[in-house]
């Protein structure tokens, strides 16, 4: 059974950096795309970044491009989201997810191909 577990969230100051981690247990991590989503208070969950099975391809929504960096370590079944220059509007619960396929980009990431989800890690950015 596949399980995902996020960690690395916390309370930080605006301008700080964080690295979120996603630990994958179970089979086939290395052959599927991974992604990160976030849900701010009172808002719907939104996609923020994706990465292909090899790590060669990445995609970011415009609002985070340049500040967020997604990566993965297939040998250790880990995915990461490095966030720099944090802003109060980045406050949200951050979730990692595994696709039932490989890479997605653009509107293709807002589909029903996200098969497994973690429980999330809270990131709170104070001004």
mmCIF file with all atom_site columns, C-alpha atoms in Angstrom:
data_model
loop_
_atom_site.group_PDB
_atom_site.id
_atom_site.type_symbol
_atom_site.label_atom_id
_atom_site.label_alt_id
_atom_site.label_comp_id
_atom_site.label_asym_id
_atom_site.label_entity_id
_atom_site.label_seq_id
_atom_site.pdbx_PDB_ins_code
_atom_site.Cartn_x
_atom_site.Cartn_y
_atom_site.Cartn_z
_atom_site.occupancy
_atom_site.B_iso_or_equiv
_atom_site.pdbx_formal_charge
_atom_site.auth_seq_id
_atom_site.auth_comp_id
_atom_site.auth_asym_id
_atom_site.auth_atom_id
_atom_site.pdbx_PDB_model_num
ATOM 1   C CA . UNK A 1 1   ? 0.000   0.000  0.000   1.00 0.00 ? 1   UNK A CA 1
ATOM 2   C CA . UNK A 1 2   ? 1.340   3.429  -0.936  1.00 0.00 ? 2   UNK A CA 1
ATOM 3   C CA . UNK A 1 3   ? 1.533   6.067  1.755   1.00 0.00 ? 3   UNK A CA 1
ATOM 4   C CA . UNK A 1 4   ? 2.857   9.608  1.621   1.00 0.00 ? 4   UNK A CA 1
ATOM 5   C CA . UNK A 1 5   ? 3.977   11.613 4.639   1.00 0.00 ? 5   UNK A CA 1
ATOM 6   C CA . UNK A 1 6   ? 4.904   15.291 4.523   1.00 0.00 ? 6   UNK A CA 1
ATOM 7   C CA . UNK A 1 7   ? 7.177   17.039 6.994   1.00 0.00 ? 7   UNK A CA 1
ATOM 8   C CA . UNK A 1 8   ? 9.143   20.235 7.338   1.00 0.00 ? 8   UNK A CA 1
ATOM 9   C CA . UNK A 1 9   ? 6.393   22.761 7.841   1.00 0.00 ? 9   UNK A CA 1
ATOM 10  C CA . UNK A 1 10  ? 6.318   25.280 10.655  1.00 0.00 ? 10  UNK A CA 1
ATOM 11  C CA . UNK A 1 11  ? 5.967   28.890 11.714  1.00 0.00 ? 11  UNK A CA 1
ATOM 12  C CA . UNK A 1 12  ? 8.418   31.148 9.908   1.00 0.00 ? 12  UNK A CA 1
ATOM 13  C CA . UNK A 1 13  ? 9.003   34.812 9.206   1.00 0.00 ? 13  UNK A CA 1
ATOM 14  C CA . UNK A 1 14  ? 8.404   36.448 5.870   1.00 0.00 ? 14  UNK A CA 1
ATOM 15  C CA . UNK A 1 15  ? 11.548  36.165 3.772   1.00 0.00 ? 15  UNK A CA 1
ATOM 16  C CA . UNK A 1 16  ? 12.617  32.872 5.346   1.00 0.00 ? 16  UNK A CA 1
ATOM 17  C CA . UNK A 1 17  ? 13.081  29.595 3.508   1.00 0.00 ? 17  UNK A CA 1
ATOM 18  C CA . UNK A 1 18  ? 11.746  26.121 4.149   1.00 0.00 ? 18  UNK A CA 1
ATOM 19  C CA . UNK A 1 19  ? 12.244  22.702 2.668   1.00 0.00 ? 19  UNK A CA 1
ATOM 20  C CA . UNK A 1 20  ? 9.248   20.433 2.765   1.00 0.00 ? 20  UNK A CA 1
ATOM 21  C CA . UNK A 1 21  ? 9.796   16.705 2.491   1.00 0.00 ? 21  UNK A CA 1
ATOM 22  C CA . UNK A 1 22  ? 7.520   13.929 1.300   1.00 0.00 ? 22  UNK A CA 1
ATOM 23  C CA . UNK A 1 23  ? 8.345   10.357 2.248   1.00 0.00 ? 23  UNK A CA 1
ATOM 24  C CA . UNK A 1 24  ? 6.858   7.661  0.028   1.00 0.00 ? 24  UNK A CA 1
ATOM 25  C CA . UNK A 1 25  ? 6.321   4.120  1.249   1.00 0.00 ? 25  UNK A CA 1
ATOM 26  C CA . UNK A 1 26  ? 5.300   1.307  -1.052  1.00 0.00 ? 26  UNK A CA 1
ATOM 27  C CA . UNK A 1 27  ? 6.117   0.428  -4.606  1.00 0.00 ? 27  UNK A CA 1
ATOM 28  C CA . UNK A 1 28  ? 6.744   2.273  -7.829  1.00 0.00 ? 28  UNK A CA 1
ATOM 29  C CA . UNK A 1 29  ? 7.735   5.712  -6.566  1.00 0.00 ? 29  UNK A CA 1
ATOM 30  C CA . UNK A 1 30  ? 10.387  5.963  -9.264  1.00 0.00 ? 30  UNK A CA 1
ATOM 31  C CA . UNK A 1 31  ? 8.045   5.522  -12.219 1.00 0.00 ? 31  UNK A CA 1
ATOM 32  C CA . UNK A 1 32  ? 5.377   8.124  -11.466 1.00 0.00 ? 32  UNK A CA 1
ATOM 33  C CA . UNK A 1 33  ? 5.179   11.864 -11.390 1.00 0.00 ? 33  UNK A CA 1
ATOM 34  C CA . UNK A 1 34  ? 4.932   13.691 -8.083  1.00 0.00 ? 34  UNK A CA 1
ATOM 35  C CA . UNK A 1 35  ? 3.465   17.012 -7.156  1.00 0.00 ? 35  UNK A CA 1
ATOM 36  C CA . UNK A 1 36  ? 2.769   19.507 -4.419  1.00 0.00 ? 36  UNK A CA 1
ATOM 37  C CA . UNK A 1 37  ? -0.476  21.258 -3.636  1.00 0.00 ? 37  UNK A CA 1
ATOM 38  C CA . UNK A 1 38  ? -1.502  23.735 -0.977  1.00 0.00 ? 38  UNK A CA 1
ATOM 39  C CA . UNK A 1 39  ? -4.697  24.842 0.689   1.00 0.00 ? 39  UNK A CA 1
ATOM 40  C CA . UNK A 1 40  ? -4.912  28.216 2.346   1.00 0.00 ? 40  UNK A CA 1
ATOM 41  C CA . UNK A 1 41  ? -7.558  28.964 4.990   1.00 0.00 ? 41  UNK A CA 1
ATOM 42  C CA . UNK A 1 42  ? -10.953 29.443 3.391   1.00 0.00 ? 42  UNK A CA 1
ATOM 43  C CA . UNK A 1 43  ? -9.685  28.566 -0.073  1.00 0.00 ? 43  UNK A CA 1
ATOM 44  C CA . UNK A 1 44  ? -9.734  25.548 -2.332  1.00 0.00 ? 44  UNK A CA 1
ATOM 45  C CA . UNK A 1 45  ? -6.717  23.339 -2.650  1.00 0.00 ? 45  UNK A CA 1
ATOM 46  C CA . UNK A 1 46  ? -4.461  24.484 -5.480  1.00 0.00 ? 46  UNK A CA 1
ATOM 47  C CA . UNK A 1 47  ? -1.721  22.787 -7.460  1.00 0.00 ? 47  UNK A CA 1
ATOM 48  C CA . UNK A 1 48  ? 1.706   24.435 -7.174  1.00 0.00 ? 48  UNK A CA 1
ATOM 49  C CA . UNK A 1 49  ? 4.407   22.183 -8.668  1.00 0.00 ? 49  UNK A CA 1
ATOM 50  C CA . UNK A 1 50  ? 5.039   18.889 -10.442 1.00 0.00 ? 50  UNK A CA 1
ATOM 51  C CA . UNK A 1 51  ? 8.036   16.765 -11.307 1.00 0.00 ? 51  UNK A CA 1
ATOM 52  C CA . UNK A 1 52  ? 8.488   13.897 -13.742 1.00 0.00 ? 52  UNK A CA 1
ATOM 53  C CA . UNK A 1 53  ? 9.541   10.413 -12.687 1.00 0.00 ? 53  UNK A CA 1
ATOM 54  C CA . UNK A 1 54  ? 13.154  11.109 -13.626 1.00 0.00 ? 54  UNK A CA 1
ATOM 55  C CA . UNK A 1 55  ? 13.253  14.584 -12.165 1.00 0.00 ? 55  UNK A CA 1
ATOM 56  C CA . UNK A 1 56  ? 14.186  15.961 -15.575 1.00 0.00 ? 56  UNK A CA 1
ATOM 57  C CA . UNK A 1 57  ? 10.983  17.952 -16.030 1.00 0.00 ? 57  UNK A CA 1
ATOM 58  C CA . UNK A 1 58  ? 9.379   20.342 -13.573 1.00 0.00 ? 58  UNK A CA 1
ATOM 59  C CA . UNK A 1 59  ? 6.458   22.713 -13.743 1.00 0.00 ? 59  UNK A CA 1
ATOM 60  C CA . UNK A 1 60  ? 5.286   25.530 -11.462 1.00 0.00 ? 60  UNK A CA 1
ATOM 61  C CA . UNK A 1 61  ? 2.246   27.717 -11.346 1.00 0.00 ? 61  UNK A CA 1
ATOM 62  C CA . UNK A 1 62  ? 3.014   31.339 -12.073 1.00 0.00 ? 62  UNK A CA 1
ATOM 63  C CA . UNK A 1 63  ? 2.427   32.493 -8.524  1.00 0.00 ? 63  UNK A CA 1
ATOM 64  C CA . UNK A 1 64  ? 5.333   30.436 -7.159  1.00 0.00 ? 64  UNK A CA 1
ATOM 65  C CA . UNK A 1 65  ? 7.702   30.197 -10.110 1.00 0.00 ? 65  UNK A CA 1
ATOM 66  C CA . UNK A 1 66  ? 11.132  31.455 -9.154  1.00 0.00 ? 66  UNK A CA 1
ATOM 67  C CA . UNK A 1 67  ? 10.603  30.923 -5.408  1.00 0.00 ? 67  UNK A CA 1
ATOM 68  C CA . UNK A 1 68  ? 9.602   27.255 -5.263  1.00 0.00 ? 68  UNK A CA 1
ATOM 69  C CA . UNK A 1 69  ? 11.762  24.350 -6.363  1.00 0.00 ? 69  UNK A CA 1
ATOM 70  C CA . UNK A 1 70  ? 10.541  20.772 -6.580  1.00 0.00 ? 70  UNK A CA 1
ATOM 71  C CA . UNK A 1 71  ? 12.947  17.848 -6.572  1.00 0.00 ? 71  UNK A CA 1
ATOM 72  C CA . UNK A 1 72  ? 13.034  14.143 -5.887  1.00 0.00 ? 72  UNK A CA 1
ATOM 73  C CA . UNK A 1 73  ? 15.391  11.382 -4.760  1.00 0.00 ? 73  UNK A CA 1
ATOM 74  C CA . UNK A 1 74  ? 14.246  8.128  -6.281  1.00 0.00 ? 74  UNK A CA 1
ATOM 75  C CA . UNK A 1 75  ? 16.791  6.026  -4.402  1.00 0.00 ? 75  UNK A CA 1
ATOM 76  C CA . UNK A 1 76  ? 15.287  7.140  -1.076  1.00 0.00 ? 76  UNK A CA 1
ATOM 77  C CA . UNK A 1 77  ? 11.712  7.569  -2.309  1.00 0.00 ? 77  UNK A CA 1
ATOM 78  C CA . UNK A 1 78  ? 11.579  11.212 -1.302  1.00 0.00 ? 78  UNK A CA 1
ATOM 79  C CA . UNK A 1 79  ? 10.154  14.328 -2.880  1.00 0.00 ? 79  UNK A CA 1
ATOM 80  C CA . UNK A 1 80  ? 10.954  17.850 -1.784  1.00 0.00 ? 80  UNK A CA 1
ATOM 81  C CA . UNK A 1 81  ? 9.651   21.354 -2.121  1.00 0.00 ? 81  UNK A CA 1
ATOM 82  C CA . UNK A 1 82  ? 12.159  24.105 -1.421  1.00 0.00 ? 82  UNK A CA 1
ATOM 83  C CA . UNK A 1 83  ? 10.441  27.409 -0.731  1.00 0.00 ? 83  UNK A CA 1
ATOM 84  C CA . UNK A 1 84  ? 12.377  30.643 -0.557  1.00 0.00 ? 84  UNK A CA 1
ATOM 85  C CA . UNK A 1 85  ? 11.407  34.245 0.149   1.00 0.00 ? 85  UNK A CA 1
ATOM 86  C CA . UNK A 1 86  ? 8.304   33.106 1.969   1.00 0.00 ? 86  UNK A CA 1
ATOM 87  C CA . UNK A 1 87  ? 5.341   35.465 2.007   1.00 0.00 ? 87  UNK A CA 1
ATOM 88  C CA . UNK A 1 88  ? 2.332   35.597 4.343   1.00 0.00 ? 88  UNK A CA 1
ATOM 89  C CA . UNK A 1 89  ? 0.178   34.508 1.400   1.00 0.00 ? 89  UNK A CA 1
ATOM 90  C CA . UNK A 1 90  ? 2.140   31.235 1.274   1.00 0.00 ? 90  UNK A CA 1
ATOM 91  C CA . UNK A 1 91  ? 0.455   30.274 4.539   1.00 0.00 ? 91  UNK A CA 1
ATOM 92  C CA . UNK A 1 92  ? -1.328  26.996 3.848   1.00 0.00 ? 92  UNK A CA 1
ATOM 93  C CA . UNK A 1 93  ? -1.353  23.286 4.413   1.00 0.00 ? 93  UNK A CA 1
ATOM 94  C CA . UNK A 1 94  ? 1.004   21.755 1.868   1.00 0.00 ? 94  UNK A CA 1
ATOM 95  C CA . UNK A 1 95  ? 0.278   18.299 0.440   1.00 0.00 ? 95  UNK A CA 1
ATOM 96  C CA . UNK A 1 96  ? 2.349   16.010 -1.708  1.00 0.00 ? 96  UNK A CA 1
ATOM 97  C CA . UNK A 1 97  ? 0.686   13.673 -4.149  1.00 0.00 ? 97  UNK A CA 1
ATOM 98  C CA . UNK A 1 98  ? 1.631   10.924 -6.573  1.00 0.00 ? 98  UNK A CA 1
ATOM 99  C CA . UNK A 1 99  ? 0.209   10.753 -10.055 1.00 0.00 ? 99  UNK A CA 1
ATOM 100 C CA . UNK A 1 100 ? -1.129  7.660  -11.758 1.00 0.00 ? 100 UNK A CA 1
ATOM 101 C CA . UNK A 1 101 ? 0.968   8.750  -14.733 1.00 0.00 ? 101 UNK A CA 1
ATOM 102 C CA . UNK A 1 102 ? 4.110   10.754 -15.390 1.00 0.00 ? 102 UNK A CA 1
ATOM 103 C CA . UNK A 1 103 ? 4.578   14.460 -15.795 1.00 0.00 ? 103 UNK A CA 1
ATOM 104 C CA . UNK A 1 104 ? 1.905   17.111 -16.030 1.00 0.00 ? 104 UNK A CA 1
ATOM 105 C CA . UNK A 1 105 ? 2.016   20.790 -16.816 1.00 0.00 ? 105 UNK A CA 1
ATOM 106 C CA . UNK A 1 106 ? -0.450  23.625 -17.016 1.00 0.00 ? 106 UNK A CA 1
ATOM 107 C CA . UNK A 1 107 ? -4.114  22.781 -16.790 1.00 0.00 ? 107 UNK A CA 1
ATOM 108 C CA . UNK A 1 108 ? -3.162  19.135 -17.167 1.00 0.00 ? 108 UNK A CA 1
ATOM 109 C CA . UNK A 1 109 ? -2.205  19.109 -13.507 1.00 0.00 ? 109 UNK A CA 1
ATOM 110 C CA . UNK A 1 110 ? -5.747  19.958 -12.439 1.00 0.00 ? 110 UNK A CA 1
ATOM 111 C CA . UNK A 1 111 ? -7.061  16.539 -13.359 1.00 0.00 ? 111 UNK A CA 1
ATOM 112 C CA . UNK A 1 112 ? -8.055  13.346 -11.617 1.00 0.00 ? 112 UNK A CA 1
ATOM 113 C CA . UNK A 1 113 ? -4.735  11.591 -12.119 1.00 0.00 ? 113 UNK A CA 1
ATOM 114 C CA . UNK A 1 114 ? -3.455  12.272 -8.606  1.00 0.00 ? 114 UNK A CA 1
ATOM 115 C CA . UNK A 1 115 ? -3.792  8.858  -7.057  1.00 0.00 ? 115 UNK A CA 1
ATOM 116 C CA . UNK A 1 116 ? -2.216  9.109  -3.604  1.00 0.00 ? 116 UNK A CA 1
ATOM 117 C CA . UNK A 1 117 ? -2.084  11.970 -1.128  1.00 0.00 ? 117 UNK A CA 1
ATOM 118 C CA . UNK A 1 118 ? -0.355  12.765 2.118   1.00 0.00 ? 118 UNK A CA 1
ATOM 119 C CA . UNK A 1 119 ? -2.038  14.343 5.111   1.00 0.00 ? 119 UNK A CA 1
ATOM 120 C CA . UNK A 1 120 ? -0.253  17.630 4.734   1.00 0.00 ? 120 UNK A CA 1
ATOM 121 C CA . UNK A 1 121 ? 2.138   19.834 6.656   1.00 0.00 ? 121 UNK A CA 1
ATOM 122 C CA . UNK A 1 122 ? 1.223   23.304 7.899   1.00 0.00 ? 122 UNK A CA 1
ATOM 123 C CA . UNK A 1 123 ? 3.276   26.288 6.807   1.00 0.00 ? 123 UNK A CA 1
ATOM 124 C CA . UNK A 1 124 ? 2.530   29.570 8.538   1.00 0.00 ? 124 UNK A CA 1
ATOM 125 C CA . UNK A 1 125 ? 4.338   32.730 7.492   1.00 0.00 ? 125 UNK A CA 1
ATOM 126 C CA . UNK A 1 126 ? 4.196   35.753 9.769   1.00 0.00 ? 126 UNK A CA 1
ATOM 127 C CA . UNK A 1 127 ? 4.775   39.258 8.470   1.00 0.00 ? 127 UNK A CA 1
#
